[in-house]
């Protein structure tokens, strides 16, 4: 319906690229360890669930997710569809080369678009099966090598449906059928649904969504029941600040992270650049110089964080004999944007294995005033103990989206 056997007329322009783009990928955020949480589109599941109450940073997450895909791709590699029930959250996406069509608002339009995508998905599967290609990326590689007869490269399609609860309320049965259909087939065809809701309730996140959404991004929820519904475990109800989340990527172990900051001015510059300089071009790309870089002039803030880290190190070491054992030596301390990490060397023959969950809870209890109720992570690294402690908000080092994208391609 959208792309199969359809020839697009696109003018060629010269792209400006400041990073080496190896493959199109969404960057979910930054982990507690300070690493980019990456999600290449080639590995992106058919259905992704995003949940979080009003004020949790859900819209910021959407903005970051889509912008990182833009920054690592071109319009002939990925296309967006966006359902915006508020009709004003995604105005910058109107008439942009990366869009299959302008953002839609009505629930009926969402259902119709899903039907169109089903048709596109079935056509792609027929094409791939006929040529013996296992998925979209293998097919596109064959097109590049000239191995297909009159073949054209096809883009990944990402359909963000904001406030899925609105559609579920009006078209629950049709929506459930579509989710099941896409969950079974869509990944190989390169079609990806991102379902987002502020209401992590069973009537909206039902069995169809939970069974088919192998990637879950959960920002702060209203209570632990909603955390269990959205994430499959408790904890999201305790997230404190806007943009903090728990993520399970493709069914992997849950990790904690935060969304980088991108402001309205940057969004305006990015989309203004794309629309005015390279309309309808295969080579649309924008230089990272359009982004602000906030990792400058933070020496005083970093010194304050170092002081805090030293204070916490002394407090932790007083508690070590009680929870882990006395034969422990500090190996290193690392200050990151939102956390400070300590690594302690145990003796060559440690006496038993500490219960890490109990150590985490005990440290959180004893250091509650200092960590403001946030979670502490305790892990093993060989014989060493690694303790990762969230920094109080006043010590946060800014991480911007430019830095995150650059670090993702190191």
mmCIF file of C-alpha atoms in Angstrom, residues 363-374 392:
data_model
loop_
_atom_site.group_PDB
_atom_site.id
_atom_site.type_symbol
_atom_site.label_atom_id
_atom_site.label_comp_id
_atom_site.label_asym_id
_atom_site.label_seq_id
_atom_site.Cartn_x
_atom_site.Cartn_y
_atom_site.Cartn_z
ATOM 1 C CA UNK A 363 22.222 0.092 51.949
ATOM 2 C CA UNK A 364 19.080 1.862 50.777
ATOM 3 C CA UNK A 365 17.720 1.742 54.328
ATOM 4 C CA UNK A 366 20.923 2.928 56.025
ATOM 5 C CA UNK A 367 21.655 5.606 53.419
ATOM 6 C CA UNK A 368 18.056 6.609 52.793
ATOM 7 C CA UNK A 369 18.514 10.263 53.684
ATOM 8 C CA UNK A 370 21.549 10.585 51.429
ATOM 9 C CA UNK A 371 20.107 8.849 48.356
ATOM 10 C CA UNK A 372 16.621 10.342 48.794
ATOM 11 C CA UNK A 373 14.862 6.992 48.543
ATOM 12 C CA UNK A 374 16.285 6.044 45.149
ATOM 13 C CA UNK A 392 20.708 13.508 44.232
#
